[in-house]
Coordinates of C-alpha atoms in Angstrom, one line a residue:
M1 CA 0.0 0.0 0.0
E2 CA 2.9 2.4 0.8
G3 CA 4.2 1.7 -2.7
L4 CA 0.9 2.5 -4.2
R5 CA 0.6 5.7 -2.2
E6 CA 4.0 6.9 -3.2
S7 CA 3.5 6.0 -6.8
S8 CA 0.1 7.8 -6.9
T9 CA 1.6 11.0 -5.7
T10 CA 4.4 11.4 -8.2
A11 CA 4.4 14.5 -10.3
N12 CA 3.5 12.8 -13.7
A13 CA 1.1 10.2 -12.4
P14 CA -2.5 10.6 -13.5
P15 CA -5.0 11.0 -10.6
L16 CA -6.8 8.0 -9.2
H17 CA -9.5 10.2 -7.7
T18 CA -10.3 13.8 -7.2
V19 CA -12.2 15.5 -4.3
Q20 CA -14.0 18.8 -4.3
L21 CA -16.2 20.7 -1.9
M22 CA -19.9 20.6 -2.9
R23 CA -21.3 23.9 -4.2
R24 CA -24.2 23.7 -1.7
V25 CA -21.9 24.0 1.3
P26 CA -22.2 27.8 1.6
F27 CA -25.9 27.6 1.3
N28 CA -26.0 24.9 4.0
L29 CA -24.2 27.3 6.3
V30 CA -26.7 30.1 5.6
F31 CA -29.5 27.7 6.0
A32 CA -28.2 26.5 9.4
L33 CA -27.9 30.1 10.6
V34 CA -31.4 31.2 9.5
Y35 CA -33.1 28.1 10.8
S36 CA -31.2 28.4 14.1
V37 CA -32.7 31.9 14.6
A38 CA -36.2 30.5 13.7
I39 CA -35.8 27.6 16.2
L40 CA -34.7 30.0 19.0
A41 CA -37.8 32.2 18.2
L42 CA -40.0 29.1 18.4
F43 CA -38.5 28.2 21.8
Y44 CA -39.1 31.8 23.0
L45 CA -42.8 31.5 22.1
H46 CA -43.0 28.1 23.8
A47 CA -41.6 29.6 27.0
R48 CA -43.9 32.7 26.8
N49 CA -47.0 30.6 26.2
L50 CA -46.1 28.2 29.0
Y51 CA -45.7 31.1 31.4
Y52 CA -49.2 32.5 30.6
S53 CA -51.1 29.3 29.9
T54 CA -53.7 27.5 32.0
S55 CA -52.9 24.1 33.6
L56 CA -54.4 22.0 30.8
V57 CA -52.8 24.0 28.0
S58 CA -49.5 23.9 29.9
V59 CA -49.5 20.1 29.7
F60 CA -49.9 20.3 25.9
I61 CA -47.2 23.0 25.6
T62 CA -44.8 21.1 27.8
L63 CA -45.1 18.0 25.7
S64 CA -44.7 20.1 22.6
L65 CA -41.6 21.8 24.0
F66 CA -40.1 18.5 25.0
S67 CA -40.7 17.1 21.5
D68 CA -39.2 20.2 19.9
L69 CA -36.1 20.1 22.1
A70 CA -35.5 16.5 20.9
L71 CA -36.1 17.5 17.3
A72 CA -33.9 20.5 17.6
F73 CA -31.1 18.4 19.0
M74 CA -31.3 15.9 16.2
W75 CA -31.4 18.8 13.7
T76 CA -28.3 20.4 15.2
T77 CA -26.3 17.1 15.1
A78 CA -27.3 16.7 11.4
Q79 CA -25.9 20.1 10.5
A80 CA -22.3 18.9 11.4
L81 CA -22.6 16.6 8.3
H82 CA -23.7 19.4 6.0
L83 CA -20.9 21.9 6.7
R84 CA -18.2 20.2 4.7
Q85 CA -19.8 17.8 2.2
V86 CA -17.4 16.7 -0.5
R87 CA -17.8 14.7 -3.7
R88 CA -15.2 12.4 -5.1
K89 CA -14.7 11.1 -8.6
Q90 CA -12.8 7.9 -9.3
F91 CA -10.6 7.0 -12.3
P92 CA -9.9 3.3 -12.1
E93 CA -8.7 3.3 -15.6
N94 CA -5.6 5.1 -14.4
L95 CA -4.6 2.4 -11.9
N96 CA -2.4 0.5 -14.3
K97 CA -0.7 3.7 -15.3
V98 CA 0.3 4.3 -11.6
I99 CA 1.3 0.8 -10.5
E100 CA 2.1 -2.5 -12.0
R101 CA -0.5 -5.3 -11.5
N102 CA 2.2 -7.4 -9.7
D103 CA 2.5 -4.6 -7.1
Y104 CA -1.2 -4.5 -6.3
P105 CA -1.8 -5.1 -2.5
S106 CA -3.3 -8.4 -1.4
I107 CA -6.9 -8.1 -0.2
D108 CA -9.2 -10.2 1.9
V109 CA -12.9 -9.9 1.3
F110 CA -15.2 -11.1 4.0
I111 CA -18.8 -11.9 3.1
C112 CA -21.0 -12.3 6.2
T113 CA -24.2 -14.3 6.5
A114 CA -26.2 -15.7 9.4
D115 CA -29.5 -17.3 8.4
P116 CA -29.9 -19.3 5.2
Y117 CA -33.7 -18.6 5.3
K118 CA -33.5 -14.8 5.7
E119 CA -30.4 -14.5 3.5
P120 CA -30.9 -17.1 0.7
P121 CA -27.6 -18.9 0.0
V122 CA -28.0 -18.4 -3.7
S123 CA -27.9 -14.6 -3.2
V124 CA -24.8 -14.9 -1.0
V125 CA -23.2 -17.1 -3.6
N126 CA -23.8 -14.6 -6.3
T127 CA -22.1 -12.0 -4.2
A128 CA -19.1 -14.2 -3.7
L129 CA -18.9 -15.0 -7.4
S130 CA -19.0 -11.4 -8.4
V131 CA -16.1 -10.7 -5.9
M132 CA -14.0 -13.6 -7.2
A133 CA -14.5 -12.3 -10.7
Y134 CA -12.9 -8.9 -9.9
D135 CA -10.5 -7.5 -12.4
Y136 CA -7.7 -8.1 -9.9
P137 CA -4.7 -10.5 -9.7
R138 CA -6.3 -13.7 -8.5
E139 CA -3.2 -14.7 -6.4
K140 CA -3.8 -11.5 -4.4
L141 CA -7.5 -12.1 -3.8
S142 CA -8.9 -14.2 -0.9
V143 CA -12.7 -14.5 -0.2
Y144 CA -13.9 -15.6 3.2
V145 CA -17.5 -16.6 3.9
S146 CA -18.2 -15.9 7.6
D147 CA -21.3 -17.8 8.6
D148 CA -22.6 -16.9 12.0
G149 CA -25.4 -19.4 11.6
G150 CA -23.0 -22.3 11.1
S151 CA -25.3 -23.7 8.5
A152 CA -24.5 -26.8 6.4
L153 CA -26.9 -25.4 3.8
T154 CA -24.6 -22.3 3.3
L155 CA -21.5 -24.5 3.1
F156 CA -23.1 -26.7 0.5
A157 CA -24.1 -23.7 -1.5
F158 CA -20.4 -22.5 -1.6
M159 CA -19.2 -25.9 -2.5
E160 CA -21.4 -25.7 -5.5
A161 CA -20.2 -22.1 -6.2
A162 CA -16.6 -23.3 -6.1
K163 CA -17.3 -25.7 -8.9
F164 CA -19.2 -23.1 -11.0
A165 CA -16.5 -20.5 -10.4
S166 CA -14.1 -22.5 -12.6
H167 CA -16.4 -21.8 -15.5
W168 CA -17.8 -18.4 -14.6
L169 CA -14.5 -16.6 -14.0
P170 CA -12.9 -17.4 -17.4
F171 CA -16.2 -16.6 -19.1
C172 CA -16.2 -13.1 -17.5
S173 CA -12.5 -12.5 -18.4
K174 CA -12.9 -13.7 -22.0
N175 CA -16.0 -11.7 -22.8
N176 CA -15.1 -8.6 -20.7
I177 CA -18.3 -8.9 -18.6
K178 CA -19.0 -5.8 -16.5
E179 CA -22.0 -7.2 -14.5
R180 CA -20.2 -10.1 -12.8
N181 CA -22.9 -11.1 -10.5
P182 CA -24.4 -14.1 -12.3
K183 CA -28.0 -13.4 -11.3
A184 CA -27.8 -9.8 -12.4
F185 CA -26.0 -10.7 -15.6
F186 CA -28.6 -13.3 -16.7
E187 CA -31.5 -10.9 -15.8
S188 CA -29.9 -8.2 -18.0
N189 CA -30.1 -7.8 -21.8
Y190 CA -27.0 -9.9 -22.3
Y191 CA -25.8 -11.0 -25.7
S192 CA -26.9 -14.5 -26.3
S193 CA -24.5 -17.0 -27.7
P194 CA -24.0 -20.8 -27.5
E195 CA -21.3 -20.3 -24.8
T196 CA -23.5 -18.0 -22.8
E197 CA -26.4 -20.4 -22.9
I198 CA -24.1 -23.2 -21.6
I199 CA -23.0 -21.0 -18.7
K200 CA -26.6 -20.1 -18.0
T201 CA -27.6 -23.7 -17.9
M202 CA -24.8 -24.5 -15.5
Y203 CA -25.9 -21.6 -13.3
E204 CA -29.5 -22.7 -13.2
C205 CA -28.4 -26.2 -12.4
M206 CA -26.3 -25.0 -9.5
K207 CA -29.1 -22.7 -8.3
G208 CA -31.6 -25.5 -8.4
R209 CA -29.5 -27.8 -6.4
V210 CA -28.9 -25.2 -3.7
E211 CA -32.6 -24.2 -3.5
N212 CA -33.6 -27.9 -3.3
V213 CA -31.3 -28.4 -0.3
V214 CA -32.5 -25.3 1.4
E215 CA -36.1 -26.4 0.9
R216 CA -35.4 -29.8 2.4
G217 CA -33.5 -28.2 5.3
K218 CA -30.5 -30.6 5.1
V219 CA -27.8 -31.9 2.8
E220 CA -28.9 -35.4 1.8
D221 CA -26.7 -38.1 0.5
E222 CA -27.8 -37.7 -3.1
Y223 CA -26.2 -34.2 -3.2
I224 CA -22.9 -35.4 -1.7
T225 CA -20.5 -36.4 -4.6
S226 CA -17.4 -37.5 -2.7
D227 CA -16.1 -39.0 0.5
K228 CA -14.3 -35.8 1.3
E229 CA -17.6 -33.9 1.2
R230 CA -19.3 -36.6 3.3
E231 CA -16.5 -36.1 5.9
V232 CA -17.1 -32.4 6.0
F233 CA -20.8 -32.6 6.6
S234 CA -20.3 -35.3 9.3
K235 CA -19.6 -32.4 11.7
W236 CA -23.3 -31.5 11.6
T237 CA -24.6 -33.9 14.2
D238 CA -27.8 -33.7 16.3
K239 CA -25.8 -31.7 18.9
F240 CA -24.7 -29.2 16.4
T241 CA -26.8 -26.0 16.7
R242 CA -26.2 -22.4 15.6
Q243 CA -25.7 -21.4 19.2
N244 CA -23.4 -24.3 20.2
H245 CA -21.0 -25.8 17.7
P246 CA -17.2 -26.3 17.1
T247 CA -15.1 -24.2 14.7
V248 CA -15.7 -25.1 11.1
I249 CA -13.1 -24.0 8.5
Q250 CA -13.3 -25.4 5.0
V251 CA -10.9 -24.3 2.2
L252 CA -13.0 -24.6 -0.9
L253 CA -10.5 -23.2 -3.4
D254 CA -6.8 -22.9 -2.9
N255 CA -5.0 -20.5 -5.2
S256 CA -1.8 -22.5 -5.0
K257 CA -3.3 -25.5 -6.8
D258 CA -6.9 -24.9 -8.0
K259 CA -7.3 -23.7 -11.6
D260 CA -10.2 -22.8 -13.8
I261 CA -11.0 -24.5 -17.1
A262 CA -8.7 -22.0 -18.9
G263 CA -5.8 -23.1 -16.7
H264 CA -5.6 -20.0 -14.6
H265 CA -5.3 -20.1 -10.8
L266 CA -8.5 -19.4 -8.9
P267 CA -8.8 -17.0 -5.9
N268 CA -8.8 -18.4 -2.4
L269 CA -12.3 -19.3 -1.2
V270 CA -12.7 -20.2 2.5
Y271 CA -15.8 -21.0 4.5
L272 CA -15.6 -20.1 8.2
S273 CA -18.0 -20.5 11.2
R274 CA -16.4 -19.5 14.5
E275 CA -16.8 -21.7 17.6
K276 CA -19.8 -21.0 19.8
R277 CA -20.1 -22.4 23.3
K278 CA -23.3 -23.0 25.1
L279 CA -22.2 -21.1 28.1
F280 CA -21.2 -18.0 26.2
K281 CA -23.6 -15.6 25.7
G282 CA -34.4 -7.6 -1.6
L283 CA -36.4 -4.4 -2.4
N284 CA -39.5 -3.9 -4.4
K285 CA -39.7 -1.0 -6.8
T286 CA -41.4 1.4 -4.4
D287 CA -39.3 0.4 -1.4
I288 CA -42.1 1.0 1.1
Y289 CA -39.9 0.4 4.1
A290 CA -37.1 2.7 2.9
G291 CA -34.6 -0.1 2.9
Q292 CA -32.2 1.8 0.7
F293 CA -31.5 4.3 3.6
K294 CA -30.1 6.9 1.2
R295 CA -29.6 9.4 3.9
L296 CA -27.5 7.0 5.9
F297 CA -25.6 5.4 3.1
Q298 CA -25.1 8.4 0.7
I299 CA -25.9 11.8 2.2
H300 CA -24.3 11.4 5.7
P301 CA -21.1 9.7 4.4
S302 CA -20.4 12.6 2.1
G303 CA -20.6 14.9 5.1
F304 CA -18.4 12.6 7.2
D305 CA -15.9 12.4 4.2
G306 CA -15.3 16.2 4.5
L307 CA -14.3 15.8 8.1
M308 CA -12.3 12.6 8.8
G309 CA -13.7 10.3 6.1
G310 CA -16.7 8.2 5.5
N311 CA -18.1 6.0 8.3
F312 CA -18.5 2.3 8.1
Y313 CA -21.9 0.6 8.0
G314 CA -20.9 -3.0 8.0
T315 CA -20.6 -3.6 4.3
G316 CA -18.8 -2.3 1.2
G317 CA -15.7 -1.2 3.1
F318 CA -12.0 -2.0 2.7
F319 CA -9.6 -1.7 5.6
S320 CA -5.8 -1.7 5.9
R321 CA -5.0 -4.4 8.4
R322 CA -2.9 -1.9 10.3
V323 CA -5.9 0.1 11.6
F324 CA -6.9 -2.9 13.8
F325 CA -3.7 -2.7 15.8
G326 CA -3.6 0.6 17.6
T327 CA -3.4 4.3 16.6
P328 CA -1.6 5.7 13.5
S329 CA 1.4 6.6 15.8
T330 CA 1.5 3.5 18.1
M331 CA 1.1 0.0 16.9
L332 CA 0.0 -2.8 19.3
T333 CA 1.8 -6.0 19.0
P334 CA -0.4 -9.0 18.3
E335 CA -0.2 -12.2 20.4
L336 CA 1.0 -14.3 17.5
P337 CA 3.6 -13.0 15.0
Q338 CA 1.5 -14.5 12.2
L339 CA -1.3 -12.0 13.0
N340 CA 1.0 -9.0 12.4
P341 CA -0.6 -6.8 9.7
Y342 CA 2.6 -6.8 7.7
Y343 CA 3.2 -10.6 8.0
V344 CA 3.4 -12.3 4.6
V345 CA 2.0 -15.8 4.4
N346 CA 4.4 -18.1 2.5
K347 CA 2.6 -21.4 2.9
P348 CA -0.4 -22.9 1.1
T349 CA -3.8 -22.2 2.6
Q350 CA -4.5 -25.9 3.2
S351 CA -1.2 -26.6 5.0
Q352 CA -1.6 -28.2 8.4
E353 CA 0.1 -25.3 10.1
I354 CA -2.1 -22.6 8.6
L355 CA -5.3 -24.6 9.3
A356 CA -4.2 -25.3 12.9
L357 CA -3.6 -21.6 13.5
A358 CA -6.9 -20.7 11.9
H359 CA -8.8 -23.0 14.3
Q360 CA -6.8 -21.6 17.2
V361 CA -7.8 -18.0 16.6
A362 CA -11.4 -18.9 15.7
G363 CA -11.9 -20.6 19.1
C364 CA -13.7 -19.1 22.0
H365 CA -10.6 -18.9 24.3
F366 CA -8.2 -17.1 22.1
E367 CA -9.4 -13.6 22.9
K368 CA -9.7 -14.2 26.6
D369 CA -7.7 -11.7 28.7
T370 CA -6.4 -10.0 25.6
D371 CA -7.0 -6.6 23.9
W372 CA -9.1 -8.1 21.1
G373 CA -12.4 -6.3 20.9
I374 CA -11.1 -3.5 23.1
K375 CA -8.1 -2.0 21.5
K376 CA -7.5 -4.5 18.6
G377 CA -9.8 -5.6 15.8
F378 CA -13.4 -4.8 15.7
R379 CA -14.6 -3.3 18.9
Y380 CA -17.1 -5.1 21.1
G381 CA -19.7 -3.5 23.4
S382 CA -22.4 -2.7 20.9
L383 CA -24.8 -4.6 18.7
V384 CA -23.8 -2.3 15.9
E385 CA -20.1 -3.2 16.0
D386 CA -19.6 -1.8 12.5
T387 CA -20.6 1.8 13.3
Y388 CA -19.0 1.5 16.8
T389 CA -15.7 0.4 15.3
S390 CA -15.8 3.1 12.7
Y391 CA -16.4 5.7 15.4
R392 CA -13.6 4.4 17.6
L393 CA -11.1 4.3 14.7
H394 CA -11.9 7.9 13.9
C395 CA -11.4 8.9 17.5
E396 CA -8.0 7.2 17.4
G397 CA -7.0 9.4 14.5
W398 CA -7.5 7.1 11.5
R399 CA -8.9 8.7 8.3
S400 CA -11.1 7.1 5.6
V401 CA -12.5 7.9 2.2
F402 CA -16.1 7.6 1.0
C403 CA -16.1 6.1 -2.5
N404 CA -19.5 6.2 -4.1
P405 CA -19.2 5.6 -7.9
E406 CA -22.1 6.1 -10.2
R407 CA -22.1 2.4 -11.0
P408 CA -22.8 0.7 -7.6
A409 CA -19.8 -1.2 -6.4
F410 CA -21.8 -3.5 -4.1
Y411 CA -25.4 -4.9 -3.9
G412 CA -26.9 -6.4 -0.8
E413 CA -30.2 -7.8 0.5
A414 CA -32.7 -5.5 2.4
P415 CA -35.6 -6.7 4.5
I416 CA -38.9 -6.7 2.6
S417 CA -41.3 -7.7 5.3
L418 CA -42.5 -5.6 8.3
T419 CA -41.3 -8.2 10.8
D420 CA -37.8 -8.2 9.4
V421 CA -37.7 -4.4 9.2
M422 CA -38.8 -4.1 12.8
N423 CA -36.2 -6.6 14.0
Q424 CA -33.5 -4.8 12.0
Q425 CA -34.5 -1.4 13.4
R426 CA -34.7 -2.7 17.0
R427 CA -31.2 -4.2 16.7
W428 CA -29.7 -1.0 15.2
V429 CA -31.5 1.3 17.8
V430 CA -30.3 -0.8 20.8
G431 CA -26.8 -1.0 19.5
L432 CA -26.6 2.7 18.8
L433 CA -27.9 3.5 22.3
E434 CA -25.2 1.1 23.7
M435 CA -22.7 3.3 21.9
V436 CA -23.9 6.7 23.1
F437 CA -24.3 5.6 26.7
S438 CA -20.9 3.9 27.0
K439 CA -17.8 5.5 28.4
Y440 CA -16.9 6.3 24.7
S441 CA -20.0 8.4 24.2
P442 CA -19.8 10.8 21.2
L443 CA -21.0 13.6 23.5
T444 CA -18.1 13.2 26.0
F445 CA -15.2 11.0 24.8
G446 CA -15.8 11.8 21.1
L447 CA -16.0 15.6 21.4
R448 CA -12.5 15.6 23.1
H449 CA -11.1 13.7 20.1
N450 CA -12.7 14.7 16.9
G451 CA -15.2 17.5 17.4
L452 CA -17.6 17.9 14.5
M453 CA -17.1 14.3 13.5
S454 CA -18.4 13.2 16.9
H455 CA -21.4 15.5 16.6
G456 CA -22.2 13.7 13.4
Y457 CA -22.0 10.3 15.2
S458 CA -24.4 11.7 17.7
Q459 CA -26.9 12.0 14.9
L460 CA -26.6 8.3 14.4
G461 CA -26.3 7.3 18.1
F462 CA -29.5 9.1 19.2
W463 CA -31.5 7.8 16.3
A464 CA -34.0 6.3 18.8
I465 CA -35.2 9.6 20.2
W466 CA -36.9 10.4 16.9
S467 CA -39.7 8.1 18.2
I468 CA -40.5 10.4 21.1
P469 CA -41.5 13.6 19.2
I470 CA -43.0 11.6 16.3
T471 CA -45.3 9.7 18.8
I472 CA -46.2 12.9 20.6
Y473 CA -47.0 14.9 17.5
A474 CA -49.0 12.0 16.1
F475 CA -51.6 12.5 18.8
L476 CA -51.0 15.9 20.4
P477 CA -52.5 18.2 17.7
Q478 CA -55.6 16.1 17.4
L479 CA -56.2 16.0 21.2
A480 CA -55.7 19.7 21.4
L481 CA -58.2 20.2 18.6
L482 CA -60.8 18.0 20.3
N483 CA -60.4 20.2 23.4
N484 CA -60.5 23.5 21.4
L485 CA -57.0 24.4 22.6
S486 CA -54.2 26.0 20.7
I487 CA -50.7 24.8 21.2
F488 CA -49.0 26.4 18.1
P489 CA -48.3 30.1 17.6
Q490 CA -51.3 32.2 16.3
A491 CA -51.4 33.6 12.8
S492 CA -51.2 37.1 14.3
T493 CA -47.9 36.5 16.1
K494 CA -45.2 38.7 14.6
I495 CA -42.2 36.7 15.6
I496 CA -43.1 33.6 13.8
S497 CA -45.9 32.4 11.5
S498 CA -48.2 29.6 12.4
S499 CA -46.7 27.3 9.8
L500 CA -43.2 27.7 11.2
T501 CA -43.3 24.8 13.6
I502 CA -40.2 22.8 14.1
Q503 CA -41.6 20.0 12.0
T504 CA -41.9 22.2 9.0
I505 CA -38.5 23.7 9.7
L506 CA -36.9 20.3 9.5
Q507 CA -38.9 19.0 6.6
G508 CA -38.6 22.3 4.7
G509 CA -34.9 22.0 4.6
R510 CA -35.1 18.5 3.1
N511 CA -38.1 18.6 0.8
M512 CA -39.6 21.9 -0.3
E513 CA -42.2 20.1 -2.4
G514 CA -43.3 18.3 0.7
L515 CA -43.6 21.6 2.5
A516 CA -45.7 23.1 -0.3
S517 CA -48.1 20.1 -0.2
K518 CA -48.3 20.0 3.6
Y519 CA -51.5 22.1 3.6
S520 CA -53.3 20.0 1.0
Y521 CA -55.8 17.6 2.4
R522 CA -54.9 15.2 -0.4
H523 CA -51.3 15.1 0.9
S524 CA -52.3 13.0 3.9
V525 CA -54.1 10.5 1.7
A526 CA -51.2 10.2 -0.8
N527 CA -48.6 10.2 2.0
S528 CA -50.3 7.2 3.6
W529 CA -50.6 5.2 0.4
P530 CA -47.7 2.9 1.3
V531 CA -49.5 2.1 4.6
Y532 CA -52.7 1.2 2.8
E533 CA -50.7 -0.9 0.3
A534 CA -49.0 -2.8 3.1
M535 CA -52.2 -3.3 5.1
V536 CA -54.5 -4.4 2.2
L537 CA -53.2 -4.6 -1.3
R538 CA -49.9 -6.4 -1.1
S539 CA -49.7 -10.2 -1.3
D540 CA -46.0 -10.8 -0.9
N541 CA -43.7 -10.8 2.2
G542 CA -44.1 -7.0 2.4
K543 CA -47.7 -7.3 3.5
M544 CA -48.4 -6.1 7.0
P545 CA -49.6 -9.0 9.2
A546 CA -53.3 -8.9 10.0
K547 CA -52.7 -9.1 13.7
T548 CA -50.5 -6.0 13.5
C549 CA -53.1 -4.0 11.5
V550 CA -55.9 -4.9 14.0
I551 CA -53.8 -4.2 17.1
G552 CA -52.5 -0.9 15.7
T553 CA -55.9 0.3 14.6
A554 CA -57.4 -0.6 18.0
L555 CA -54.7 1.1 20.0
T556 CA -55.0 4.3 18.0
W557 CA -58.7 4.4 18.5
V558 CA -58.4 3.7 22.2
I559 CA -55.8 6.5 22.7
Y560 CA -57.9 9.0 20.8
V561 CA -61.1 8.2 22.7
A562 CA -59.4 8.0 26.1
G563 CA -57.6 11.3 25.5
S564 CA -60.8 12.9 24.4
F565 CA -62.6 11.9 27.6
I566 CA -59.7 12.6 30.0
L567 CA -58.9 16.0 28.7
K568 CA -62.4 17.3 28.4

């Protein structure tokens, strides 16, 4: 990497990427100043109305004030990510002009999965095949499948993928295929030829075998083609569960000896499921659950990139191994010399020494009484270990780069059912709260180390508090209206107009069209259309469960009726 960095900075070398400040940054600053004044004016009105209000009105105003304080805090943290937004442009075509292919750094690509039913093995296999088909020296590329579920179904899928890879990789190289994910390629308008149809038939055969095994729930003898495979699957006994199982490491492809049908070496492909002891604790076109998270994955990272670099959300990131061993100025020595970030492996992947070492570090006892998870490697202590690790690395002084090319570099699976969305959101929210209420909180520890960057991480960490003002404002205006009370500034108020609530302030900055349509009665109907669709019209996994619809409707009705009687 050092050689690449030095080569890329020579006087005559063409650029690998450029970075420029977005033109909207000055306007963002003006926007922040103007809206800060408006928010302060709103709080002044809240305080004045609270002082002169009756007891019943004061309850409404206090709730409104509490909600607005939460919204104002979240708005303030978001501004840190708009003050220095940058845009990068990449020039991969210049890479070979800067450095020889033989000097490319070796890279390890980890593909993580946990549940073969929620993350279909065929989709994970397609991801792995697209990575293995990178336009990159194969001897410098290693792909690791990390299976937290310890599933024999996933291992079988990758055994099939290893066989198919010997045909798919030379096909991509020979025909200069750009879309190297097999599923995406065969769903595109590809050029049909006898060779292409043969490859497609092989892919469909592999896909069918994997899906049949997943449907049956186990790898039966008819799908096992050798004694070696039978020995591998013998580890899955009746006592083998996803919560309690030994380490499973299977080298599926070894670059030193495995070749494709064209005679070229294949990348390393390794399946790994870490030891777990009993005593140790796809989107539809309308994306109704907002699974793309554009604000999280595109807008916020461009703001982080202008500070200390883009943050890490658990996928699509490349790390130098050195960052997991201390700060930029102080390197922590690993327990084993083979774990040193600069150590060069000079033995085959399937050698007994390498496999024995892999089993040792994948065991439960290796990290005991060490700095792993505290000062080394990914940081433990939060369910969102990706964001937490990203935050800690930035606090240590490491910098990163947000690369977001026009052609997506990675595709992933997103939840398409309400149950999966809620489970995902709950996990994220709990993990982020663990981060902000730890001793490394962005509001205390973070501010001492990286200022604005930490303020941006607070925007992520306190994500859960959005639920408080949203819930209050879902019921408060209606309850006030039922009791003929006013909780918002009157139209005659000179300081601020009646439409200038903190909700319209926040939404106005994001979507002026939404602000313009806010006063249209049609807007509420149109805005709720995805809800109607999920409750009634959909017939796939995205349909809202009937039980949830009934309970939600009943609770809403009870709250409104109870509030109406109580506050009369």
